[in-house]
């Protein structure tokens, strides 16, 4: 049976962040993920998790200046020192929250820099992050994010390219974060994509398309994909990273089914 985690940056936004843990637990979630937990003291986040009896299954490394439009640092030449600092900050949170999966955002493609330099920077940064996070038994995930709708200019938007990068990085604790919504927007053919990359998948996320709302609201036939993942023996978490059409609870009718 698949394990579903609530993404608290997307779900239960009707209430302040600290209250979302209890709301998630109340409807049956046992795991949660978060984009960036760094706005809250790590001990407070740990207490919210403990009180709700939840597992923190994923969060992102610091992405640079998010408010200014940055979407990660990993591919950006000249920002390596900042990337290194971001890894150390994430390591503190991962250790305290007992979280063993951290997503490393690639960043937006900067103008005027050769593609080979971006790729070399990315590979070196991912190796560094993997080598630091393996000290606590954590896996670093890389996620192709669609550049058509949600994140124009995002450097890593292709799943096949992500596979080649994983080969080049060459670390056992770096894996693929497969968001089926982003994959549908960029490529489609989701069942074959899952099967082709199954051995690399460290984490899965879901939302329907169009609109990035809950499963059952769009064109993706999630019952078939869930059955496929179960049949393939997927034992990881499935993160619910979608924007509810109305309230979170009202949009959870797909989950019992």
PDB file of C-alpha atoms in Angstrom:
ATOM      1  CA  UNK A   1       0.000   0.000   0.000  1.00  0.00           C
ATOM      2  CA  UNK A   2       1.322   3.439  -0.941  1.00  0.00           C
ATOM      3  CA  UNK A   3       2.255   5.954   1.743  1.00  0.00           C
ATOM      4  CA  UNK A   4       0.978   9.509   1.185  1.00  0.00           C
ATOM      5  CA  UNK A   5       2.559  12.602   2.759  1.00  0.00           C
ATOM      6  CA  UNK A   6       0.917  16.010   2.997  1.00  0.00           C
ATOM      7  CA  UNK A   7       2.933  18.893   1.633  1.00  0.00           C
ATOM      8  CA  UNK A   8       2.289  21.563   4.260  1.00  0.00           C
ATOM      9  CA  UNK A   9       3.366  24.370   1.946  1.00  0.00           C
ATOM     10  CA  UNK A  10       0.426  23.504  -0.318  1.00  0.00           C
ATOM     11  CA  UNK A  11      -2.173  21.824   1.898  1.00  0.00           C
ATOM     12  CA  UNK A  12      -4.030  23.150   4.948  1.00  0.00           C
ATOM     13  CA  UNK A  13      -3.061  26.719   4.063  1.00  0.00           C
ATOM     14  CA  UNK A  14      -6.378  27.807   5.579  1.00  0.00           C
ATOM     15  CA  UNK A  15      -4.530  27.822   8.910  1.00  0.00           C
ATOM     16  CA  UNK A  16      -1.087  29.093  10.010  1.00  0.00           C
ATOM     17  CA  UNK A  17       1.841  26.794   9.360  1.00  0.00           C
ATOM     18  CA  UNK A  18       2.256  25.517  12.936  1.00  0.00           C
ATOM     19  CA  UNK A  19      -1.371  24.330  12.968  1.00  0.00           C
ATOM     20  CA  UNK A  20      -1.069  22.346   9.739  1.00  0.00           C
ATOM     21  CA  UNK A  21       0.731  19.431  11.388  1.00  0.00           C
ATOM     22  CA  UNK A  22      -2.222  18.577  13.606  1.00  0.00           C
ATOM     23  CA  UNK A  23      -4.651  19.086  10.717  1.00  0.00           C
ATOM     24  CA  UNK A  24      -2.674  16.662   8.566  1.00  0.00           C
ATOM     25  CA  UNK A  25      -2.593  14.054  11.313  1.00  0.00           C
ATOM     26  CA  UNK A  26      -6.316  14.455  11.967  1.00  0.00           C
ATOM     27  CA  UNK A  27      -7.240  13.339   8.444  1.00  0.00           C
ATOM     28  CA  UNK A  28      -4.889  10.367   8.508  1.00  0.00           C
ATOM     29  CA  UNK A  29      -1.557  11.513   7.113  1.00  0.00           C
ATOM     30  CA  UNK A  30       1.498  10.030   8.840  1.00  0.00           C
ATOM     31  CA  UNK A  31       4.138  11.916   6.891  1.00  0.00           C
ATOM     32  CA  UNK A  32       4.609  15.517   5.818  1.00  0.00           C
ATOM     33  CA  UNK A  33       6.874  17.432   3.492  1.00  0.00           C
ATOM     34  CA  UNK A  34       7.629  21.144   3.316  1.00  0.00           C
ATOM     35  CA  UNK A  35       9.214  23.402   0.738  1.00  0.00           C
ATOM     36  CA  UNK A  36      11.394  25.365   3.157  1.00  0.00           C
ATOM     37  CA  UNK A  37      11.214  24.990   6.952  1.00  0.00           C
ATOM     38  CA  UNK A  38      13.843  27.652   7.628  1.00  0.00           C
ATOM     39  CA  UNK A  39      11.455  30.450   8.612  1.00  0.00           C
ATOM     40  CA  UNK A  40      10.770  28.580  11.866  1.00  0.00           C
ATOM     41  CA  UNK A  41      13.246  27.530  14.573  1.00  0.00           C
ATOM     42  CA  UNK A  42      14.148  23.897  14.066  1.00  0.00           C
ATOM     43  CA  UNK A  43      13.254  22.932  17.644  1.00  0.00           C
ATOM     44  CA  UNK A  44       9.754  24.315  17.186  1.00  0.00           C
ATOM     45  CA  UNK A  45       9.246  22.371  13.957  1.00  0.00           C
ATOM     46  CA  UNK A  46      10.493  19.231  15.691  1.00  0.00           C
ATOM     47  CA  UNK A  47       7.951  19.769  18.474  1.00  0.00           C
ATOM     48  CA  UNK A  48       5.079  20.218  15.997  1.00  0.00           C
ATOM     49  CA  UNK A  49       6.074  16.941  14.355  1.00  0.00           C
ATOM     50  CA  UNK A  50       6.353  15.138  17.693  1.00  0.00           C
ATOM     51  CA  UNK A  51       3.016  16.394  18.963  1.00  0.00           C
ATOM     52  CA  UNK A  52       1.235  15.287  15.792  1.00  0.00           C
ATOM     53  CA  UNK A  53       3.151  11.980  15.596  1.00  0.00           C
ATOM     54  CA  UNK A  54       4.269  12.758  12.051  1.00  0.00           C
ATOM     55  CA  UNK A  55       7.381  11.939  10.044  1.00  0.00           C
ATOM     56  CA  UNK A  56       9.171  14.691   8.110  1.00  0.00           C
ATOM     57  CA  UNK A  57       9.810  12.889   4.837  1.00  0.00           C
ATOM     58  CA  UNK A  58      11.220  15.690   2.648  1.00  0.00           C
ATOM     59  CA  UNK A  59      12.162  19.331   2.455  1.00  0.00           C
ATOM     60  CA  UNK A  60      14.255  21.459   0.097  1.00  0.00           C
ATOM     61  CA  UNK A  61      17.712  22.894   0.493  1.00  0.00           C
ATOM     62  CA  UNK A  62      17.656  26.708   0.761  1.00  0.00           C
ATOM     63  CA  UNK A  63      16.991  27.997  -2.784  1.00  0.00           C
ATOM     64  CA  UNK A  64      18.778  31.346  -2.726  1.00  0.00           C
ATOM     65  CA  UNK A  65      16.662  34.486  -2.667  1.00  0.00           C
ATOM     66  CA  UNK A  66      13.208  33.033  -3.333  1.00  0.00           C
ATOM     67  CA  UNK A  67      11.426  36.368  -2.949  1.00  0.00           C
ATOM     68  CA  UNK A  68      13.670  37.851  -5.645  1.00  0.00           C
ATOM     69  CA  UNK A  69      12.840  34.994  -8.009  1.00  0.00           C
ATOM     70  CA  UNK A  70      15.721  32.607  -7.438  1.00  0.00           C
ATOM     71  CA  UNK A  71      14.836  28.936  -7.678  1.00  0.00           C
ATOM     72  CA  UNK A  72      17.936  27.141  -6.474  1.00  0.00           C
ATOM     73  CA  UNK A  73      21.704  27.507  -6.588  1.00  0.00           C
ATOM     74  CA  UNK A  74      23.092  24.198  -7.750  1.00  0.00           C
ATOM     75  CA  UNK A  75      23.818  25.058 -11.393  1.00  0.00           C
ATOM     76  CA  UNK A  76      25.050  28.617 -10.824  1.00  0.00           C
ATOM     77  CA  UNK A  77      28.802  29.225 -11.277  1.00  0.00           C
ATOM     78  CA  UNK A  78      30.211  31.681  -8.767  1.00  0.00           C
ATOM     79  CA  UNK A  79      27.666  30.765  -6.077  1.00  0.00           C
ATOM     80  CA  UNK A  80      29.418  27.647  -4.781  1.00  0.00           C
ATOM     81  CA  UNK A  81      30.242  29.130  -1.372  1.00  0.00           C
ATOM     82  CA  UNK A  82      26.596  30.060  -0.872  1.00  0.00           C
ATOM     83  CA  UNK A  83      25.559  26.590  -1.964  1.00  0.00           C
ATOM     84  CA  UNK A  84      27.938  25.039   0.548  1.00  0.00           C
ATOM     85  CA  UNK A  85      26.429  27.184   3.310  1.00  0.00           C
ATOM     86  CA  UNK A  86      22.933  26.109   2.237  1.00  0.00           C
ATOM     87  CA  UNK A  87      23.896  22.462   2.589  1.00  0.00           C
ATOM     88  CA  UNK A  88      25.154  23.033   6.128  1.00  0.00           C
ATOM     89  CA  UNK A  89      21.949  24.812   7.095  1.00  0.00           C
ATOM     90  CA  UNK A  90      19.842  22.021   5.637  1.00  0.00           C
ATOM     91  CA  UNK A  91      21.959  19.447   7.448  1.00  0.00           C
ATOM     92  CA  UNK A  92      21.113  21.036  10.809  1.00  0.00           C
ATOM     93  CA  UNK A  93      17.379  20.812  10.050  1.00  0.00           C
ATOM     94  CA  UNK A  94      17.591  17.316   8.591  1.00  0.00           C
ATOM     95  CA  UNK A  95      19.413  15.972  11.619  1.00  0.00           C
ATOM     96  CA  UNK A  96      17.034  17.562  14.133  1.00  0.00           C
ATOM     97  CA  UNK A  97      13.873  16.632  12.209  1.00  0.00           C
ATOM     98  CA  UNK A  98      15.138  13.137  11.434  1.00  0.00           C
ATOM     99  CA  UNK A  99      14.477  13.775   7.744  1.00  0.00           C
ATOM    100  CA  UNK A 100      16.302  11.543   5.286  1.00  0.00           C
ATOM    101  CA  UNK A 101      15.359  13.081   1.923  1.00  0.00           C
ATOM    102  CA  UNK A 102      16.335  16.568   0.821  1.00  0.00           C
ATOM    103  CA  UNK A 103      15.574  18.064  -2.567  1.00  0.00           C
ATOM    104  CA  UNK A 104      18.268  20.196  -4.189  1.00  0.00           C
ATOM    105  CA  UNK A 105      16.827  22.767  -6.603  1.00  0.00           C
ATOM    106  CA  UNK A 106      18.903  23.337  -9.732  1.00  0.00           C
ATOM    107  CA  UNK A 107      18.159  27.013 -10.333  1.00  0.00           C
ATOM    108  CA  UNK A 108      17.197  29.094 -13.349  1.00  0.00           C
ATOM    109  CA  UNK A 109      19.408  29.108 -16.431  1.00  0.00           C
ATOM    110  CA  UNK A 110      21.518  32.297 -16.310  1.00  0.00           C
ATOM    111  CA  UNK A 111      22.202  34.172 -19.518  1.00  0.00           C
ATOM    112  CA  UNK A 112      25.664  34.255 -21.018  1.00  0.00           C
ATOM    113  CA  UNK A 113      27.112  31.146 -19.356  1.00  0.00           C
ATOM    114  CA  UNK A 114      28.049  28.058 -21.350  1.00  0.00           C
ATOM    115  CA  UNK A 115      25.887  25.023 -20.786  1.00  0.00           C
ATOM    116  CA  UNK A 116      28.969  22.935 -20.053  1.00  0.00           C
ATOM    117  CA  UNK A 117      29.874  25.258 -17.171  1.00  0.00           C
ATOM    118  CA  UNK A 118      26.374  25.033 -15.712  1.00  0.00           C
ATOM    119  CA  UNK A 119      26.431  21.261 -15.875  1.00  0.00           C
ATOM    120  CA  UNK A 120      29.903  20.988 -14.357  1.00  0.00           C
ATOM    121  CA  UNK A 121      28.883  23.288 -11.491  1.00  0.00           C
ATOM    122  CA  UNK A 122      25.716  21.309 -10.908  1.00  0.00           C
ATOM    123  CA  UNK A 123      27.492  17.956 -10.807  1.00  0.00           C
ATOM    124  CA  UNK A 124      30.166  19.233  -8.422  1.00  0.00           C
ATOM    125  CA  UNK A 125      27.576  20.796  -6.105  1.00  0.00           C
ATOM    126  CA  UNK A 126      25.431  17.665  -6.025  1.00  0.00           C
ATOM    127  CA  UNK A 127      28.458  15.554  -5.194  1.00  0.00           C
ATOM    128  CA  UNK A 128      29.291  17.907  -2.329  1.00  0.00           C
ATOM    129  CA  UNK A 129      25.726  17.825  -0.999  1.00  0.00           C
ATOM    130  CA  UNK A 130      25.631  14.033  -1.238  1.00  0.00           C
ATOM    131  CA  UNK A 131      28.930  13.658   0.581  1.00  0.00           C
ATOM    132  CA  UNK A 132      27.783  15.886   3.428  1.00  0.00           C
ATOM    133  CA  UNK A 133      24.307  14.401   3.785  1.00  0.00           C
ATOM    134  CA  UNK A 134      25.451  10.796   3.639  1.00  0.00           C
ATOM    135  CA  UNK A 135      26.928  11.450   7.097  1.00  0.00           C
ATOM    136  CA  UNK A 136      23.375  11.278   8.492  1.00  0.00           C
ATOM    137  CA  UNK A 137      22.161   8.621   6.081  1.00  0.00           C
ATOM    138  CA  UNK A 138      20.214  11.107   3.948  1.00  0.00           C
ATOM    139  CA  UNK A 139      19.425  10.988   0.236  1.00  0.00           C
ATOM    140  CA  UNK A 140      19.626  14.043  -2.020  1.00  0.00           C
ATOM    141  CA  UNK A 141      16.898  14.226  -4.664  1.00  0.00           C
ATOM    142  CA  UNK A 142      16.913  16.022  -7.993  1.00  0.00           C
ATOM    143  CA  UNK A 143      13.579  16.957  -9.540  1.00  0.00           C
ATOM    144  CA  UNK A 144      12.820  17.928 -13.134  1.00  0.00           C
ATOM    145  CA  UNK A 145      10.390  20.860 -12.803  1.00  0.00           C
ATOM    146  CA  UNK A 146       8.321  21.983 -15.748  1.00  0.00           C
ATOM    147  CA  UNK A 147       9.578  25.135 -17.437  1.00  0.00           C
ATOM    148  CA  UNK A 148       6.419  25.587 -19.526  1.00  0.00           C
ATOM    149  CA  UNK A 149       4.033  26.804 -16.820  1.00  0.00           C
ATOM    150  CA  UNK A 150       5.273  26.780 -13.250  1.00  0.00           C
ATOM    151  CA  UNK A 151       8.945  27.691 -13.481  1.00  0.00           C
ATOM    152  CA  UNK A 152       9.997  29.270 -16.808  1.00  0.00           C
ATOM    153  CA  UNK A 153      13.729  29.069 -17.303  1.00  0.00           C
ATOM    154  CA  UNK A 154      14.301  26.245 -14.826  1.00  0.00           C
ATOM    155  CA  UNK A 155      17.535  24.533 -15.778  1.00  0.00           C
ATOM    156  CA  UNK A 156      16.514  20.932 -15.051  1.00  0.00           C
ATOM    157  CA  UNK A 157      13.175  20.278 -16.731  1.00  0.00           C
ATOM    158  CA  UNK A 158      13.776  16.972 -18.510  1.00  0.00           C
ATOM    159  CA  UNK A 159      13.557  13.545 -16.875  1.00  0.00           C
ATOM    160  CA  UNK A 160      15.918  11.818 -19.293  1.00  0.00           C
ATOM    161  CA  UNK A 161      18.499  14.516 -18.659  1.00  0.00           C
ATOM    162  CA  UNK A 162      18.056  13.975 -14.928  1.00  0.00           C
ATOM    163  CA  UNK A 163      18.941  10.326 -15.479  1.00  0.00           C
ATOM    164  CA  UNK A 164      22.135  11.255 -17.304  1.00  0.00           C
ATOM    165  CA  UNK A 165      23.049  13.688 -14.533  1.00  0.00           C
ATOM    166  CA  UNK A 166      22.530  11.009 -11.901  1.00  0.00           C
ATOM    167  CA  UNK A 167      25.014   8.841 -13.798  1.00  0.00           C
ATOM    168  CA  UNK A 168      27.520  11.700 -13.930  1.00  0.00           C
ATOM    169  CA  UNK A 169      27.093  12.580 -10.233  1.00  0.00           C
ATOM    170  CA  UNK A 170      27.858   9.001  -9.331  1.00  0.00           C
ATOM    171  CA  UNK A 171      26.678   8.963  -5.725  1.00  0.00           C
ATOM    172  CA  UNK A 172      24.502   6.194  -4.315  1.00  0.00           C
ATOM    173  CA  UNK A 173      22.591   8.647  -2.109  1.00  0.00           C
ATOM    174  CA  UNK A 174      21.390  10.862  -4.978  1.00  0.00           C
ATOM    175  CA  UNK A 175      18.097   9.869  -6.553  1.00  0.00           C
ATOM    176  CA  UNK A 176      15.243  11.056  -8.727  1.00  0.00           C
ATOM    177  CA  UNK A 177      12.323  13.003  -7.312  1.00  0.00           C
ATOM    178  CA  UNK A 178       9.567  12.304  -9.812  1.00  0.00           C
ATOM    179  CA  UNK A 179       6.703  14.781  -9.720  1.00  0.00           C
ATOM    180  CA  UNK A 180       4.059  13.299 -11.968  1.00  0.00           C
ATOM    181  CA  UNK A 181       2.412  16.678 -12.520  1.00  0.00           C
ATOM    182  CA  UNK A 182       5.626  18.239 -13.869  1.00  0.00           C
ATOM    183  CA  UNK A 183       6.260  15.122 -15.944  1.00  0.00           C
ATOM    184  CA  UNK A 184       2.793  15.346 -17.478  1.00  0.00           C
ATOM    185  CA  UNK A 185       3.220  19.010 -18.391  1.00  0.00           C
ATOM    186  CA  UNK A 186       6.587  18.425 -20.059  1.00  0.00           C
ATOM    187  CA  UNK A 187       6.253  14.988 -21.605  1.00  0.00           C
ATOM    188  CA  UNK A 188       3.223  12.897 -20.656  1.00  0.00           C
ATOM    189  CA  UNK A 189       3.443   9.123 -21.195  1.00  0.00           C
ATOM    190  CA  UNK A 190       3.556   8.762 -17.424  1.00  0.00           C
ATOM    191  CA  UNK A 191       3.325   4.990 -17.070  1.00  0.00           C
ATOM    192  CA  UNK A 192       6.280   4.393 -19.364  1.00  0.00           C
ATOM    193  CA  UNK A 193       8.190   7.194 -17.655  1.00  0.00           C
ATOM    194  CA  UNK A 194       7.655   5.580 -14.259  1.00  0.00           C
ATOM    195  CA  UNK A 195       8.740   2.199 -15.554  1.00  0.00           C
ATOM    196  CA  UNK A 196      11.796   3.545 -17.396  1.00  0.00           C
ATOM    197  CA  UNK A 197      13.135   5.423 -14.370  1.00  0.00           C
ATOM    198  CA  UNK A 198      11.761   3.296 -11.550  1.00  0.00           C
ATOM    199  CA  UNK A 199      15.135   2.134 -10.293  1.00  0.00           C
ATOM    200  CA  UNK A 200      16.249   5.734  -9.737  1.00  0.00           C
ATOM    201  CA  UNK A 201      13.143   7.036  -7.945  1.00  0.00           C
ATOM    202  CA  UNK A 202      13.740   8.201  -4.376  1.00  0.00           C
ATOM    203  CA  UNK A 203      10.517  10.189  -3.943  1.00  0.00           C
ATOM    204  CA  UNK A 204       7.279  10.810  -5.859  1.00  0.00           C
ATOM    205  CA  UNK A 205       4.970  13.824  -5.828  1.00  0.00           C
ATOM    206  CA  UNK A 206       1.519  14.244  -7.310  1.00  0.00           C
ATOM    207  CA  UNK A 207      -0.954  16.832  -8.558  1.00  0.00           C
ATOM    208  CA  UNK A 208      -3.418  16.740 -11.421  1.00  0.00           C
ATOM    209  CA  UNK A 209      -3.216  18.664 -14.682  1.00  0.00           C
ATOM    210  CA  UNK A 210      -4.314  21.269 -15.629  1.00  0.00           C
ATOM    211  CA  UNK A 211      -4.380  23.515 -12.593  1.00  0.00           C
ATOM    212  CA  UNK A 212      -2.134  21.515 -10.250  1.00  0.00           C
ATOM    213  CA  UNK A 213      -5.116  20.540  -8.132  1.00  0.00           C
ATOM    214  CA  UNK A 214      -5.974  17.293  -6.328  1.00  0.00           C
ATOM    215  CA  UNK A 215      -6.057  13.918  -8.116  1.00  0.00           C
ATOM    216  CA  UNK A 216      -9.330  13.420  -9.933  1.00  0.00           C
ATOM    217  CA  UNK A 217      -9.666  17.068 -10.942  1.00  0.00           C
ATOM    218  CA  UNK A 218      -7.925  16.776 -14.299  1.00  0.00           C
ATOM    219  CA  UNK A 219      -6.624  14.518 -17.043  1.00  0.00           C
ATOM    220  CA  UNK A 220      -4.203  12.262 -15.141  1.00  0.00           C
ATOM    221  CA  UNK A 221      -5.657   8.835 -14.355  1.00  0.00           C
ATOM    222  CA  UNK A 222      -4.139   8.410 -10.912  1.00  0.00           C
ATOM    223  CA  UNK A 223      -5.888   5.149  -9.949  1.00  0.00           C
ATOM    224  CA  UNK A 224      -3.978   3.419 -12.741  1.00  0.00           C
ATOM    225  CA  UNK A 225      -0.665   5.040 -11.762  1.00  0.00           C
ATOM    226  CA  UNK A 226      -1.120   4.192  -8.087  1.00  0.00           C
ATOM    227  CA  UNK A 227      -1.834   0.580  -9.024  1.00  0.00           C
ATOM    228  CA  UNK A 228       1.268   0.572 -11.236  1.00  0.00           C
ATOM    229  CA  UNK A 229       3.484   1.901  -8.448  1.00  0.00           C
ATOM    230  CA  UNK A 230       2.066  -0.694  -6.069  1.00  0.00           C
ATOM    231  CA  UNK A 231       2.671  -3.449  -8.595  1.00  0.00           C
ATOM    232  CA  UNK A 232       6.255  -2.310  -9.164  1.00  0.00           C
ATOM    233  CA  UNK A 233       6.853  -2.430  -5.415  1.00  0.00           C
ATOM    234  CA  UNK A 234       7.366   1.262  -4.735  1.00  0.00           C
ATOM    235  CA  UNK A 235       8.079   1.541  -1.009  1.00  0.00           C
ATOM    236  CA  UNK A 236       8.771   5.276  -0.711  1.00  0.00           C
ATOM    237  CA  UNK A 237       6.499   8.196   0.037  1.00  0.00           C
ATOM    238  CA  UNK A 238       4.091   9.930  -2.340  1.00  0.00           C
ATOM    239  CA  UNK A 239       4.010  13.645  -1.584  1.00  0.00           C
ATOM    240  CA  UNK A 240       0.714  15.483  -2.103  1.00  0.00           C
ATOM    241  CA  UNK A 241       2.051  18.728  -3.550  1.00  0.00           C
ATOM    242  CA  UNK A 242      -1.100  20.193  -5.041  1.00  0.00           C
ATOM    243  CA  UNK A 243      -3.279  23.266  -4.646  1.00  0.00           C
ATOM    244  CA  UNK A 244      -6.765  22.265  -3.416  1.00  0.00           C
ATOM    245  CA  UNK A 245      -9.652  23.504  -5.512  1.00  0.00           C
ATOM    246  CA  UNK A 246     -11.447  24.633  -2.351  1.00  0.00           C
ATOM    247  CA  UNK A 247     -10.353  23.534   1.111  1.00  0.00           C
ATOM    248  CA  UNK A 248      -7.860  20.760   1.750  1.00  0.00           C
ATOM    249  CA  UNK A 249     -10.343  18.523   3.566  1.00  0.00           C
ATOM    250  CA  UNK A 250     -12.993  18.974   0.886  1.00  0.00           C
ATOM    251  CA  UNK A 251     -10.503  17.854  -1.748  1.00  0.00           C
ATOM    252  CA  UNK A 252      -9.404  14.633  -0.029  1.00  0.00           C
ATOM    253  CA  UNK A 253     -12.150  12.432  -1.443  1.00  0.00           C
ATOM    254  CA  UNK A 254      -9.638  10.745  -3.756  1.00  0.00           C
ATOM    255  CA  UNK A 255      -7.494   9.466  -0.872  1.00  0.00           C
ATOM    256  CA  UNK A 256      -9.741   6.727   0.602  1.00  0.00           C
ATOM    257  CA  UNK A 257     -10.406   5.414  -2.900  1.00  0.00           C
TER     258      UNK A 257
END
